[in-house]
Coordinates of C-alpha atoms in Angstrom, one line a residue:
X21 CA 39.7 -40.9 56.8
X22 CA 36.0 -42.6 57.3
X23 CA 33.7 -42.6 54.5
X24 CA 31.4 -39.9 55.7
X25 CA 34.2 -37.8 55.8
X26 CA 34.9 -38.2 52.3
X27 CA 31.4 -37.9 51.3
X28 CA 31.4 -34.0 53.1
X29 CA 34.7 -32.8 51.3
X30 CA 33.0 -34.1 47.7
X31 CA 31.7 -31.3 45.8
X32 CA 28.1 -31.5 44.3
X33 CA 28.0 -31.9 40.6
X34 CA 26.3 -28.6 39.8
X35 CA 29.5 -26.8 41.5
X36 CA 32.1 -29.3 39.9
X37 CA 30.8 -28.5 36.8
X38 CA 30.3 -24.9 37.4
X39 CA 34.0 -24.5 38.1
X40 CA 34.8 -26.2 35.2
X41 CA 33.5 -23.7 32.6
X42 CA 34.1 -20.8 35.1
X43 CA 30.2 -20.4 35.3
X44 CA 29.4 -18.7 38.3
X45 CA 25.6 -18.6 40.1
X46 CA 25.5 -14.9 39.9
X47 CA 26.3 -14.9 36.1
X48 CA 23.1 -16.6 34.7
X49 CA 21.3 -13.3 34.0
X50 CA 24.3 -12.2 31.4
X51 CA 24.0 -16.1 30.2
X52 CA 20.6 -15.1 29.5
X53 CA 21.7 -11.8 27.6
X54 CA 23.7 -13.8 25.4
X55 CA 21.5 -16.0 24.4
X56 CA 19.1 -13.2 23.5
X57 CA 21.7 -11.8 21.6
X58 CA 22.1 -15.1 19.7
X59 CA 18.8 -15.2 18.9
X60 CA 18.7 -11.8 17.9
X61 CA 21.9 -12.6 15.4
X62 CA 19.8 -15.6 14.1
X63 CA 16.4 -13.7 13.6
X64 CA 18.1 -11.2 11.5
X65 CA 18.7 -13.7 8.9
X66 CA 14.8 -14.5 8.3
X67 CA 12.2 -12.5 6.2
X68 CA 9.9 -10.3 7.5
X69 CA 7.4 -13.3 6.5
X70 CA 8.8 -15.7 9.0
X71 CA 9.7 -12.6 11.6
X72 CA 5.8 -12.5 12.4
X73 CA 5.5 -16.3 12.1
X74 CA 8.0 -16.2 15.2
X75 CA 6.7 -13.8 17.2
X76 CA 4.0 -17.0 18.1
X77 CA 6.8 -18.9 19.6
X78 CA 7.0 -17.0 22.7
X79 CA 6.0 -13.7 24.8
X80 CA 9.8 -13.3 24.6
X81 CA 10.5 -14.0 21.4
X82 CA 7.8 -11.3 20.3
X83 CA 8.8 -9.4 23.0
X84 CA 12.8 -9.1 21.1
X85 CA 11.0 -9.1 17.5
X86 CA 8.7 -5.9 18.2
X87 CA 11.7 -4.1 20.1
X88 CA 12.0 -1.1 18.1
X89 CA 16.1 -1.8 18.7
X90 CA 16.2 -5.0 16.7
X91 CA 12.8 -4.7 14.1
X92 CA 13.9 -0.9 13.2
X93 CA 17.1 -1.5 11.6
X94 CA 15.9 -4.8 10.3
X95 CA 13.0 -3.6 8.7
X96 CA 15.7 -0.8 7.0
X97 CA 17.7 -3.6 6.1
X98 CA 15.5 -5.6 4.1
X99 CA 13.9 -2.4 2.1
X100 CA 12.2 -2.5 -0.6
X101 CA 9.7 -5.2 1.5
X102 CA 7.5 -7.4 -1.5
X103 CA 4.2 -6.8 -2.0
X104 CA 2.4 -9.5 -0.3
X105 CA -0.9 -9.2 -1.2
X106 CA -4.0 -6.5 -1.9
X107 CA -7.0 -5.0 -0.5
X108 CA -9.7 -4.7 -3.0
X109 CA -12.3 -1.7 -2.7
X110 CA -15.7 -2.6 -4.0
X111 CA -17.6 -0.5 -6.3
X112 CA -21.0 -1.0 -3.8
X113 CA -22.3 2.0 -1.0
X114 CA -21.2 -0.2 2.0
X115 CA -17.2 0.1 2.3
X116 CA -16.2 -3.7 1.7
X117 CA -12.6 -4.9 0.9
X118 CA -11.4 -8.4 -0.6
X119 CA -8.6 -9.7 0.2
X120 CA -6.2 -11.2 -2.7
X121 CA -2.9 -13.1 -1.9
X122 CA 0.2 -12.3 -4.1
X123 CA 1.5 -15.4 -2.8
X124 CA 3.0 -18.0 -6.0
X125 CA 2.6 -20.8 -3.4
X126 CA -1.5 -20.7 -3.5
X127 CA -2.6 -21.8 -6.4
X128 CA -5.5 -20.9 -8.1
X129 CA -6.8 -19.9 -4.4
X130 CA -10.5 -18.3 -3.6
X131 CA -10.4 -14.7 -2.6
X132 CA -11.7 -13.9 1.0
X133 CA -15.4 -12.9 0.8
X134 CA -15.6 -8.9 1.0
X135 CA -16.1 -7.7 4.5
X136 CA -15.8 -4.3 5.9
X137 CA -12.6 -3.5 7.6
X138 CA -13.2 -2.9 11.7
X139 CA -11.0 -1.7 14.8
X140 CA -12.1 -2.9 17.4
X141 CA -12.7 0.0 19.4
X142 CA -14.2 1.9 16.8
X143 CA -17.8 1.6 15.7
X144 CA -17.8 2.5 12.0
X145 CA -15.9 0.4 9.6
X146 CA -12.5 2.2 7.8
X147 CA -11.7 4.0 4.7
X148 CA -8.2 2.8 3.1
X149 CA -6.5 6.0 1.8
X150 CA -3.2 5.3 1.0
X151 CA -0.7 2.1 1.5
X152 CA 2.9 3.2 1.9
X153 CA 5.5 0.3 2.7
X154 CA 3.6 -1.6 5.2
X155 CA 1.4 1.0 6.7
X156 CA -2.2 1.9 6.0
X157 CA -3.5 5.7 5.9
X158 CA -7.5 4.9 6.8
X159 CA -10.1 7.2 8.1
X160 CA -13.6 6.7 10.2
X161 CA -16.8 8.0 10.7
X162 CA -17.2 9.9 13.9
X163 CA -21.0 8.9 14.7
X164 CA -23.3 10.9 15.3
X165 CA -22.1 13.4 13.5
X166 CA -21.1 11.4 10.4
X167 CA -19.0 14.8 8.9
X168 CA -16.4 14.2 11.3
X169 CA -13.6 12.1 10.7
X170 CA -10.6 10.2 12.9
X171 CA -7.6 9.5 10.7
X172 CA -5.2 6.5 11.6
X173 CA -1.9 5.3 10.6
X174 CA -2.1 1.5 11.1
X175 CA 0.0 -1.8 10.7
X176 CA -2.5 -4.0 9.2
X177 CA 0.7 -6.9 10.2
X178 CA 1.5 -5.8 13.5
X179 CA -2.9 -4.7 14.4
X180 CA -1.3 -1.5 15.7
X181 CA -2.8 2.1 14.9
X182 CA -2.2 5.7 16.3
X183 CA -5.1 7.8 15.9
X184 CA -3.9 11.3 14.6
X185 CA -4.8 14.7 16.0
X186 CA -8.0 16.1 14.9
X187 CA -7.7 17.1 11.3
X188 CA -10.5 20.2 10.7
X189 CA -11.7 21.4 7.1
X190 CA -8.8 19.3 5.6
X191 CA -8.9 19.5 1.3
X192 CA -6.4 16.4 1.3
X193 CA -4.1 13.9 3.3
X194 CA -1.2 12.1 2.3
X195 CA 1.3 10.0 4.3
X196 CA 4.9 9.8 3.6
X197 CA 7.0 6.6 5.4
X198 CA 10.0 5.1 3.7
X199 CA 12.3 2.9 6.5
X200 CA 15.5 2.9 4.4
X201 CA 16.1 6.4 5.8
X202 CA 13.7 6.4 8.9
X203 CA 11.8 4.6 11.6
X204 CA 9.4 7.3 11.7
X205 CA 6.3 8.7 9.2
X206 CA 5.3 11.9 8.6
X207 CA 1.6 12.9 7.2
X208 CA 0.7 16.2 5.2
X209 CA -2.6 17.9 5.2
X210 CA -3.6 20.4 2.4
X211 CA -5.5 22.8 3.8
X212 CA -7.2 26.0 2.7
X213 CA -5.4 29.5 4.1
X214 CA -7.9 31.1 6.7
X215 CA -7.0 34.6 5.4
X216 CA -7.3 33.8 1.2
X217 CA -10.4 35.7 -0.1
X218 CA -13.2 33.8 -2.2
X219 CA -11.7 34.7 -5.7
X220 CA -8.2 33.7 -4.8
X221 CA -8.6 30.9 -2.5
X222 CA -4.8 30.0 -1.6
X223 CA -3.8 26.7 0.3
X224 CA -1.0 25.6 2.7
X225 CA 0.3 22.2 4.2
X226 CA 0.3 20.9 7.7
X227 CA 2.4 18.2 8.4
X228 CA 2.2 15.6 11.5
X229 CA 5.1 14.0 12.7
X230 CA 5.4 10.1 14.4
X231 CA 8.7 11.5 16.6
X232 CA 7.5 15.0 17.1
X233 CA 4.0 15.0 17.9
X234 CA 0.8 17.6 16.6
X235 CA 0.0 19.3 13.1
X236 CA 2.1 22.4 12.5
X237 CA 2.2 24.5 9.4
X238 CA 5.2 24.4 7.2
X239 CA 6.2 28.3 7.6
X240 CA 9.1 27.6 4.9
X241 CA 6.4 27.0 2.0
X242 CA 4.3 29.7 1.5
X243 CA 0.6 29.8 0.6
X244 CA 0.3 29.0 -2.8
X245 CA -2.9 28.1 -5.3
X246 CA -3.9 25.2 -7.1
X247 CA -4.9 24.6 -10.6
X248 CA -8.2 25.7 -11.6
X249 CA -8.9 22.4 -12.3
X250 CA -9.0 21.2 -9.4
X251 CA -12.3 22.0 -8.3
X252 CA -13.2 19.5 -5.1
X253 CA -12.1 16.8 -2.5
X254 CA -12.5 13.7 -4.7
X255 CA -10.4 15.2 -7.0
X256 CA -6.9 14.6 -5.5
X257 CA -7.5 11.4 -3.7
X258 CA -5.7 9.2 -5.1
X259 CA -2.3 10.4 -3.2
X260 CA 1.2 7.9 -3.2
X261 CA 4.4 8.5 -1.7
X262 CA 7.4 8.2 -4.0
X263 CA 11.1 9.2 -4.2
X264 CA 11.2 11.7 -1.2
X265 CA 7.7 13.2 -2.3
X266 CA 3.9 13.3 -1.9
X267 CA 2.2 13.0 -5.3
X268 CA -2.0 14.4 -5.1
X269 CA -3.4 13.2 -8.2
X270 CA -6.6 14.4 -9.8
X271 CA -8.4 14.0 -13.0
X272 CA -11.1 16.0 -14.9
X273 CA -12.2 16.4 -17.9
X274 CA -9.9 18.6 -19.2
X275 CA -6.9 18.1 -17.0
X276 CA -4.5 15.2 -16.3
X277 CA -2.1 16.7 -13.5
X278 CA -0.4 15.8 -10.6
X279 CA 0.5 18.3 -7.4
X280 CA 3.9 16.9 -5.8
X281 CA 5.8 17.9 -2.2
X282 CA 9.2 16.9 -2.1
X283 CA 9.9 16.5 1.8
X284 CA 13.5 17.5 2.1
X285 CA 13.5 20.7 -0.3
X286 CA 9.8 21.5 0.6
X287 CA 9.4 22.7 -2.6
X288 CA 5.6 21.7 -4.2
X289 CA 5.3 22.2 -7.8
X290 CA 2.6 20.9 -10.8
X291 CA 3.6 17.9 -13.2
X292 CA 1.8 16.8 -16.2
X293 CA 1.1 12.9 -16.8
X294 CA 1.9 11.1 -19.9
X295 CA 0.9 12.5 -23.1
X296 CA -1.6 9.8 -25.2
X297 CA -2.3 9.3 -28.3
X298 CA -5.7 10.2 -27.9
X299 CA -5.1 13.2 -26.4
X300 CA -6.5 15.1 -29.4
X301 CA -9.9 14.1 -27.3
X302 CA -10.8 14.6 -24.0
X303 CA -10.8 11.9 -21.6
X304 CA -14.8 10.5 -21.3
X305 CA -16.4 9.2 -17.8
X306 CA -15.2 5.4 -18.8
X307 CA -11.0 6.2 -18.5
X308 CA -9.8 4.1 -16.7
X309 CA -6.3 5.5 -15.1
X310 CA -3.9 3.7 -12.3
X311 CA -0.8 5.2 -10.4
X312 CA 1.1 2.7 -8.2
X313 CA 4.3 2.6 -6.7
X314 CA 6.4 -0.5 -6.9
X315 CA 10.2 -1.1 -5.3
X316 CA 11.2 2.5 -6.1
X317 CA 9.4 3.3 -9.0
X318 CA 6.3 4.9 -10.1
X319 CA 3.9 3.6 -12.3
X320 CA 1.2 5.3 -14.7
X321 CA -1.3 3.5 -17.0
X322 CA -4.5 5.5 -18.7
X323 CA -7.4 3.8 -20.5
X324 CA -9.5 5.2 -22.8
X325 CA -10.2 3.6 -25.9
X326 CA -11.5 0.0 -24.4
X327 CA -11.7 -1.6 -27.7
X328 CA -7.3 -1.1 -28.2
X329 CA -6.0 -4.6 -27.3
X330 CA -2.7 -2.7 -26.2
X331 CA -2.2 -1.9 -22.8
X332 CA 0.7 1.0 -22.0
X333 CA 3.0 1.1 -19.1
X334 CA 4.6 4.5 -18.2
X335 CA 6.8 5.3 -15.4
X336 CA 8.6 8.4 -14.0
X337 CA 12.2 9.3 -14.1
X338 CA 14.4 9.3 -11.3
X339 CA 14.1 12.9 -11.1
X340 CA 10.2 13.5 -10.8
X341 CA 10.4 15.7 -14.0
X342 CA 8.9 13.5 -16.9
X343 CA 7.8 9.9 -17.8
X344 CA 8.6 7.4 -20.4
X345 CA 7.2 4.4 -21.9
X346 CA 8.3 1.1 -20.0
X347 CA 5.9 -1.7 -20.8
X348 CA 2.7 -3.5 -23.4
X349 CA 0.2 -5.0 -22.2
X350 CA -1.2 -7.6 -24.9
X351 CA -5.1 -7.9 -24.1
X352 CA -5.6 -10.4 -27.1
X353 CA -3.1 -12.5 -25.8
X354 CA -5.4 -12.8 -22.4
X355 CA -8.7 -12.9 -24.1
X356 CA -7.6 -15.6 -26.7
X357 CA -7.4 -17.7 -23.2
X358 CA -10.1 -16.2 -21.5
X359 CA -12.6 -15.0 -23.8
X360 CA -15.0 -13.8 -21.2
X361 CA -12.8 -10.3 -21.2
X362 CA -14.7 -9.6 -24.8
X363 CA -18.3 -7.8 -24.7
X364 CA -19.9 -5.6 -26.9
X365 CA -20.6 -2.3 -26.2
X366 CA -23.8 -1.8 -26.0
X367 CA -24.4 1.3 -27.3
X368 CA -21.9 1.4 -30.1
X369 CA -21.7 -2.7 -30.5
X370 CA -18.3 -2.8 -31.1
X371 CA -15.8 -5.2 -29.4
X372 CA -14.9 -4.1 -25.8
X373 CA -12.2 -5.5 -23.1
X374 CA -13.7 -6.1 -19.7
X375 CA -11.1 -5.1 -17.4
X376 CA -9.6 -3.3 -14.7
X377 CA -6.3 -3.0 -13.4
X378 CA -6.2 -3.7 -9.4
X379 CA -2.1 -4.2 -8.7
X380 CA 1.3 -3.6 -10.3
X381 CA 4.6 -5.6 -9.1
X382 CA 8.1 -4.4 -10.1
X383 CA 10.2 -7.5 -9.2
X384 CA 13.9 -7.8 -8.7
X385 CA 14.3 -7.9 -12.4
X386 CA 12.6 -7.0 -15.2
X387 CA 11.6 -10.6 -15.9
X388 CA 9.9 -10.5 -12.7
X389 CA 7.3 -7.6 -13.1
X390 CA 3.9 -8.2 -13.6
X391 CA 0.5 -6.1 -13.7
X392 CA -2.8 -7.5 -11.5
X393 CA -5.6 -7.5 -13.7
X394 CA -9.4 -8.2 -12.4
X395 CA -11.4 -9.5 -15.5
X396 CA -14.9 -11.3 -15.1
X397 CA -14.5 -13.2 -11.6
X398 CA -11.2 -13.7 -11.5
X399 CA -7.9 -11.9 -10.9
X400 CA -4.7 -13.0 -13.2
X401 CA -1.1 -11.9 -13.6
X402 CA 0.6 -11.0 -16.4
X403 CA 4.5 -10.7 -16.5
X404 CA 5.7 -7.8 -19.2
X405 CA 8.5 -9.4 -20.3
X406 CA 7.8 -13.0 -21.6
X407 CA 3.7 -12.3 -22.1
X408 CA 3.1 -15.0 -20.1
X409 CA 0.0 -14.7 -17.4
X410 CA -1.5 -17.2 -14.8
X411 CA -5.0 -17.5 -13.0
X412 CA -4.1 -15.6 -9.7
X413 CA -7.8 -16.2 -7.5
X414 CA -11.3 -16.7 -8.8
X415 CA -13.7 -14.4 -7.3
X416 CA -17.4 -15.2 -5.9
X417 CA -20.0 -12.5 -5.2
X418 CA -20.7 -11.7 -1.9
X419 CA -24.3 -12.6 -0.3
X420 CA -26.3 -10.1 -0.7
X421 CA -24.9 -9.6 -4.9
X422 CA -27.5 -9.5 -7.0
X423 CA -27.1 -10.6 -10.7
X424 CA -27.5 -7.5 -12.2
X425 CA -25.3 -5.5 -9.9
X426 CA -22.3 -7.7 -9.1
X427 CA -19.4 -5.7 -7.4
X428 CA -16.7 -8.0 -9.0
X429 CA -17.0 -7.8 -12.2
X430 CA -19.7 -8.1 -15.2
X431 CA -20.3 -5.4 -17.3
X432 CA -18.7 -3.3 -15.2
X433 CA -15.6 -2.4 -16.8
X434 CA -14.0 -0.3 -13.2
X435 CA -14.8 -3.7 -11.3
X436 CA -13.2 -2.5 -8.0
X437 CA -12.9 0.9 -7.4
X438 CA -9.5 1.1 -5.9
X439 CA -6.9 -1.2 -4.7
X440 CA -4.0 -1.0 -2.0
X441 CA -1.2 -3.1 -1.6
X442 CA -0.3 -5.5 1.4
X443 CA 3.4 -5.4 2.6
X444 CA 4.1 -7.1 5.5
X445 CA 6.4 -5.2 8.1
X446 CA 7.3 -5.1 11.2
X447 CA 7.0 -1.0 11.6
X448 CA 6.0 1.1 14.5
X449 CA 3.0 3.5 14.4

């Protein structure tokens, strides 16, 4: 046989090597499937932290992350997500947020300068509502007419939002998401009954659903009335999501109530907070109160003597019926470090804290919770367990601060008017 003869019956190397392994031409899209699947196998192993780190690899890598098949169950997976950071409202006219890192690897770090928080498309900044496991409730100006509102649900990780129906003479808004049980989040609007008369005004709920679509009336709850103490919008809106239910909280000068929904009975009923031991006197204009939920649990603390150097941690039952005492907050221990946190009041002269409470952290363990406290221009943590506290961020005041009026801080024992936590998820809106 000549040589060129030999060289025609020799198979190329791609096909000798293709009949080796049995790997066929027409089988390299299901050789791509597999390796997707691999990857898939592999990404399910990282935190939610890396998860979003990834998603820069590749169009196709974020393409599989976002995939509501793989980031769905894994988001159910990994519940209760760690608090990664928080938004800090300022006490000043303009809406302006700070951003503060819960992250142990920073160290002593400089919080972001405040800003207003923007969408793109929109030409008013947003209002933070409510944080609930990853995902923001915010609301906008409608300009010109600065009464109406647009109300969002939006992934501050992921930049996605889903602008709600219109919401019309609304008295409050809560929103309800918990991924251990579901993909999708439901919000509830209180809303006065068309038909109640002026002397017995009587209220219903509306509720908005991510899977089914527009606001319809809950026909299995009845109109019902609320508290006479309740007596306008600000009142209930501080709102949190906890245990199944939607907790509208609202304080006054002679009440100290919440109004909860629990979702899957659709019952709504009243629950008192925490009984203090000053309740023998009303609450004045300088209480300072914070409700936060933290890996399941939900938290209540209440101010009102600023000169007690004991801070007291309550948190609710399992069964939403009553709370108990969990945790002290030693304020000495703090201001024997950092003695800026003493004033004197200046119309009494007696020795004051300077504080306000901005975050609260249930950790795996016990040993692992802290509180957020903002005291003069800086933020610290303080674990419950072994009283032991560290610098979290220093603060600086924004441009246009004056001395006098500084939103972070001075002789301004609220500091920032409301925080929300940071969680970073890969959820769907």
């Amino acid at each position: 046989m000549s040589s060129s003869s030999r060289t025609r019956t020799k198979a190329p190397r791609s096909t000798r090597i293709r009949r080796n392994y049995g790997i066929s031409s027409s089988s390299s899209a299901n050789i791509v499937a597999d390796l997707d699947d691999v990857l898939l196998q592999i990404l399910s192993f990282l935190p939610i932290k890396s998860l979003i780190k990834c998603k820069r690899v590749s169009k196709r890598w974020r393409c599989l992350i976002t995939n509501p098949n793989f980031s769905n169950p894994i988001i159910s997976s990994k519940h209760p997500l760690p608090i990664s950071g928080l938004y800090l409202q300022g006490t000043r006219r303009d809406i302006e947020y700070r951003f503060v890192s819960l992250d142990d690897e920073v160290n002593e770090q400089l919080s972001l300068p405040s800003s207003p928080l923007r969408f793109v498309d929109h030409p008013t900044p947003i209002v933070i509502m409510q944080s609930t496991n990853g995902l923001l409730l915010c609301k906008c100006t409608c300009p010109p007419n600065h009464f109406n509102r647009n109300f969002y649900v939006y992934n501050p990780t992921t930049k996605q939002k889903t602008l709600l129906p219109q919401i019309i003479d609304h008295f409050a808004v809560s929103l309800a998401f918990d991924p251990s049980k579901s993909p999708h989040y439901k919000v509830f609007c209180l809303k006065r009954t068309s038909t109640s008369s002026v002397s017995s005004v009587l209220y219903h709920l509306e509720v908005y659903s991510s899977n089914e679509g527009p606001w319809r009336r809950l026909a299995s709850l009845p109109s019902f009335a609320l508290p006479h103490t309740v007596t306008g919008l600000s009142n209930l809106s501080n709102t949190v999501f906890w245990n199944g239910a939607v907790y509208w909280f609202w304080f006054g000068p002679h009440s100290r109530d919440c109004l909860s929904f629990d979702i899957n009975t659709e019952e709504i009923k009243t629950l008192p907070l925490p009984f203090l031991d000053h309740e023998e006197y009303p609450p004045d204009v300088g209480t300072l109160r914070f409700v936060e939920e933290s890996r399941g649990n939900l938290y209540f603390i209440e101010v009102n003597d600023l000169s007690s150097s004991d801070l007291p941690v309550y948190e609710m039952n399992r069964n939403g019926s009553s709370w108990f005492l969990k945790y002290h907050v030693d304020l000495e221990t703090l201001a024997a470090t950092f003695p800026e946190m003493i004033r004197t009041e200046y119309y009494t002269y007696r020795r004051i804290y300077s504080f306000s409470i901005i975050g609260f952290v249930k950790g795996e363990t016990d040993v692992e919770s802290y509180i957020v406290l903002h005291i003069p221009n800086k933020a610290v943590k303080y674990y419950f367990i072994n009283k032991t506290f560290k610098k979290l961020c220093s603060f600086e005041p924004s441009q246009d601060d004056d001395d006098d009026d500084d939103d972070d801080g001075g002789d301004n024992f609220y500091g920032f008017r409301r925080s929300f936590q940071f969680i970073e998820s890969l959820a769907n809106v």
